[in-house]
Each structure stands twice: as C-alpha cells, then as structure tokens.
Amino acid sequence: RGENGPGGFIVRKCPKNSNVCTFIWVLNTDVKGRLPRTLVNQSLAATMFDFCSHLHRRIKDIHVETS
C-alpha cells in the first residue's frame, strides 16, 4: 500500500498585483510497488498540472459569478 506523508498548499498574494498569486504544492507520496520512479513522477506531475488547471478555471468562474 502506498503512503502519503506531510503535504499541503501555500497560496501567497502578490503585493503588486491582486490578480496574481504564488501557489506552492508540497506533495510527499510513496506509491510503493514495482513501478519505475520516473513513471510515477510523470504521472504525479500530470495530475498536479490538471488539478491546477481546473482550480484556475474554477477561480475564474467564481470571479465572474461574483462580479
């Protein structure tokens, strides 16, 4: 069975531009098993990118809904 260690998100506002932020994702996971680490890393990177794309889209939708 895989394990997840400590992780989370950090979101920081940009002091110069209210429409920009820095998003930091700390991920500590070990899927275990016999999968090559490079394959696991590629898959996790793609999943993280998809998550961020969907998050960005949702934030835009919320901004439009509240305008």
Short mmCIF file of N, CA and C in Angstrom, two decimals:
data_model
loop_
_atom_site.label_atom_id
_atom_site.label_comp_id
_atom_site.label_asym_id
_atom_site.label_seq_id
_atom_site.Cartn_x
_atom_site.Cartn_y
_atom_site.Cartn_z
N ARG A 1 0.83 -1.19 0.00
CA ARG A 1 0.00 0.00 0.00
C ARG A 1 0.87 1.24 0.00
N GLY A 2 0.42 2.22 -0.73
CA GLY A 2 1.14 3.48 -0.80
C GLY A 2 0.99 4.29 0.48
N GLU A 3 1.84 5.28 0.60
CA GLU A 3 1.80 6.15 1.78
C GLU A 3 1.86 7.61 1.36
N ASN A 4 1.14 8.43 2.09
CA ASN A 4 1.23 9.89 1.92
C ASN A 4 1.83 10.47 3.18
N GLY A 5 2.87 11.26 3.01
CA GLY A 5 3.47 11.95 4.14
C GLY A 5 2.88 13.35 4.26
N PRO A 6 3.52 14.19 5.04
CA PRO A 6 3.04 15.57 5.19
C PRO A 6 3.02 16.30 3.85
N GLY A 7 2.03 17.12 3.66
CA GLY A 7 1.92 17.90 2.43
C GLY A 7 0.86 18.96 2.58
N GLY A 8 0.70 19.76 1.55
CA GLY A 8 -0.32 20.80 1.58
C GLY A 8 -0.07 21.87 0.55
N PHE A 9 -0.87 22.94 0.64
CA PHE A 9 -0.79 24.06 -0.29
C PHE A 9 -0.39 25.33 0.46
N ILE A 10 0.34 26.17 -0.22
CA ILE A 10 0.64 27.52 0.27
C ILE A 10 0.25 28.46 -0.86
N VAL A 11 -0.59 29.43 -0.55
CA VAL A 11 -1.01 30.43 -1.53
C VAL A 11 -0.64 31.80 -0.98
N ARG A 12 0.14 32.53 -1.75
CA ARG A 12 0.58 33.86 -1.33
C ARG A 12 0.10 34.90 -2.33
N LYS A 13 -0.50 35.97 -1.81
CA LYS A 13 -0.92 37.07 -2.67
C LYS A 13 0.31 37.82 -3.17
N CYS A 14 0.21 38.32 -4.38
CA CYS A 14 1.26 39.17 -4.93
C CYS A 14 0.99 40.59 -4.44
N PRO A 15 1.94 41.21 -3.77
CA PRO A 15 1.70 42.56 -3.24
C PRO A 15 1.51 43.62 -4.32
N LYS A 16 2.00 43.37 -5.52
CA LYS A 16 1.93 44.37 -6.59
C LYS A 16 0.74 44.18 -7.53
N ASN A 17 0.15 42.98 -7.53
CA ASN A 17 -0.93 42.69 -8.46
C ASN A 17 -1.94 41.78 -7.77
N SER A 18 -3.14 42.28 -7.53
CA SER A 18 -4.15 41.50 -6.81
C SER A 18 -4.71 40.35 -7.64
N ASN A 19 -4.40 40.30 -8.92
CA ASN A 19 -4.86 39.21 -9.79
C ASN A 19 -3.84 38.08 -9.91
N VAL A 20 -2.77 38.15 -9.14
CA VAL A 20 -1.69 37.17 -9.24
C VAL A 20 -1.38 36.62 -7.86
N CYS A 21 -1.03 35.34 -7.81
CA CYS A 21 -0.58 34.75 -6.56
C CYS A 21 0.50 33.71 -6.86
N THR A 22 1.19 33.32 -5.81
CA THR A 22 2.14 32.22 -5.91
C THR A 22 1.48 31.01 -5.25
N PHE A 23 1.46 29.89 -5.96
CA PHE A 23 0.83 28.66 -5.47
C PHE A 23 1.92 27.62 -5.31
N ILE A 24 2.11 27.16 -4.09
CA ILE A 24 3.13 26.14 -3.81
C ILE A 24 2.41 24.89 -3.32
N TRP A 25 2.74 23.76 -3.92
CA TRP A 25 2.14 22.49 -3.55
C TRP A 25 3.24 21.58 -3.05
N VAL A 26 3.15 21.19 -1.80
CA VAL A 26 4.11 20.26 -1.21
C VAL A 26 3.44 18.88 -1.21
N LEU A 27 4.05 17.95 -1.92
CA LEU A 27 3.50 16.61 -2.05
C LEU A 27 4.56 15.60 -1.64
N ASN A 28 4.21 14.74 -0.72
CA ASN A 28 5.13 13.73 -0.22
C ASN A 28 4.41 12.39 -0.27
N THR A 29 4.62 11.65 -1.34
CA THR A 29 3.91 10.40 -1.51
C THR A 29 4.86 9.30 -1.97
N ASP A 30 4.56 8.10 -1.55
CA ASP A 30 5.31 6.92 -1.98
C ASP A 30 4.29 5.86 -2.36
N VAL A 31 4.13 5.61 -3.66
CA VAL A 31 3.12 4.65 -4.12
C VAL A 31 3.54 3.21 -3.86
N LYS A 32 4.80 3.02 -3.56
CA LYS A 32 5.38 1.69 -3.31
C LYS A 32 5.17 0.82 -4.54
N GLY A 33 5.38 -0.42 -4.44
CA GLY A 33 5.20 -1.31 -5.57
C GLY A 33 6.40 -1.30 -6.50
N ARG A 34 6.21 -1.84 -7.67
CA ARG A 34 7.31 -2.05 -8.61
C ARG A 34 7.30 -1.09 -9.79
N LEU A 35 6.58 -0.01 -9.67
CA LEU A 35 6.55 0.96 -10.76
C LEU A 35 7.84 1.77 -10.77
N PRO A 36 8.37 2.03 -11.96
CA PRO A 36 9.57 2.88 -12.04
C PRO A 36 9.27 4.29 -11.51
N ARG A 37 10.20 4.82 -10.75
CA ARG A 37 10.00 6.14 -10.13
C ARG A 37 9.75 7.23 -11.18
N THR A 38 10.42 7.14 -12.32
CA THR A 38 10.21 8.15 -13.37
C THR A 38 8.77 8.14 -13.87
N LEU A 39 8.18 6.96 -13.99
CA LEU A 39 6.79 6.85 -14.43
C LEU A 39 5.85 7.45 -13.38
N VAL A 40 6.12 7.16 -12.12
CA VAL A 40 5.31 7.72 -11.03
C VAL A 40 5.41 9.24 -11.03
N ASN A 41 6.62 9.76 -11.15
CA ASN A 41 6.82 11.22 -11.14
C ASN A 41 6.11 11.89 -12.31
N GLN A 42 6.16 11.28 -13.49
CA GLN A 42 5.48 11.85 -14.66
C GLN A 42 3.97 11.88 -14.43
N SER A 43 3.44 10.80 -13.89
CA SER A 43 2.01 10.72 -13.64
C SER A 43 1.57 11.74 -12.59
N LEU A 44 2.34 11.86 -11.52
CA LEU A 44 2.01 12.84 -10.48
C LEU A 44 2.09 14.26 -11.02
N ALA A 45 3.09 14.54 -11.84
CA ALA A 45 3.23 15.88 -12.42
C ALA A 45 2.02 16.21 -13.30
N ALA A 46 1.58 15.25 -14.10
CA ALA A 46 0.42 15.47 -14.96
C ALA A 46 -0.84 15.69 -14.13
N THR A 47 -1.00 14.92 -13.06
CA THR A 47 -2.16 15.06 -12.18
C THR A 47 -2.15 16.43 -11.50
N MET A 48 -0.99 16.86 -11.04
CA MET A 48 -0.88 18.16 -10.39
C MET A 48 -1.19 19.29 -11.38
N PHE A 49 -0.70 19.17 -12.60
CA PHE A 49 -0.98 20.18 -13.62
C PHE A 49 -2.47 20.26 -13.90
N ASP A 50 -3.13 19.09 -14.04
CA ASP A 50 -4.57 19.06 -14.28
C ASP A 50 -5.33 19.72 -13.13
N PHE A 51 -4.92 19.40 -11.90
CA PHE A 51 -5.57 19.99 -10.73
C PHE A 51 -5.46 21.51 -10.78
N CYS A 52 -4.27 22.01 -11.06
CA CYS A 52 -4.06 23.47 -11.11
C CYS A 52 -4.86 24.11 -12.23
N SER A 53 -4.95 23.44 -13.37
CA SER A 53 -5.76 23.96 -14.49
C SER A 53 -7.23 24.07 -14.09
N HIS A 54 -7.75 23.02 -13.44
CA HIS A 54 -9.15 23.05 -13.00
C HIS A 54 -9.37 24.09 -11.90
N LEU A 55 -8.41 24.23 -11.00
CA LEU A 55 -8.51 25.24 -9.96
C LEU A 55 -8.55 26.64 -10.57
N HIS A 56 -7.68 26.88 -11.53
CA HIS A 56 -7.64 28.18 -12.21
C HIS A 56 -8.97 28.47 -12.89
N ARG A 57 -9.52 27.47 -13.57
CA ARG A 57 -10.81 27.64 -14.26
C ARG A 57 -11.92 27.94 -13.25
N ARG A 58 -11.92 27.24 -12.12
CA ARG A 58 -12.95 27.45 -11.10
C ARG A 58 -12.85 28.85 -10.49
N ILE A 59 -11.64 29.30 -10.24
CA ILE A 59 -11.45 30.65 -9.70
C ILE A 59 -11.98 31.69 -10.67
N LYS A 60 -11.73 31.50 -11.97
CA LYS A 60 -12.28 32.42 -12.97
C LYS A 60 -13.80 32.41 -12.94
N ASP A 61 -14.40 31.21 -12.84
CA ASP A 61 -15.86 31.10 -12.79
C ASP A 61 -16.42 31.83 -11.57
N ILE A 62 -15.79 31.65 -10.43
CA ILE A 62 -16.25 32.32 -9.21
C ILE A 62 -16.14 33.83 -9.36
N HIS A 63 -15.06 34.28 -9.96
CA HIS A 63 -14.87 35.72 -10.17
C HIS A 63 -15.99 36.29 -11.05
N VAL A 64 -16.36 35.56 -12.09
CA VAL A 64 -17.44 36.01 -12.99
C VAL A 64 -18.77 36.00 -12.24
N GLU A 65 -19.02 34.95 -11.43
CA GLU A 65 -20.28 34.84 -10.69
C GLU A 65 -20.45 35.97 -9.68
N THR A 66 -19.37 36.43 -9.10
CA THR A 66 -19.46 37.46 -8.06
C THR A 66 -19.33 38.87 -8.60
N SER A 67 -19.10 38.99 -9.90
CA SER A 67 -18.95 40.34 -10.49
C SER A 67 -20.28 40.95 -10.83
#
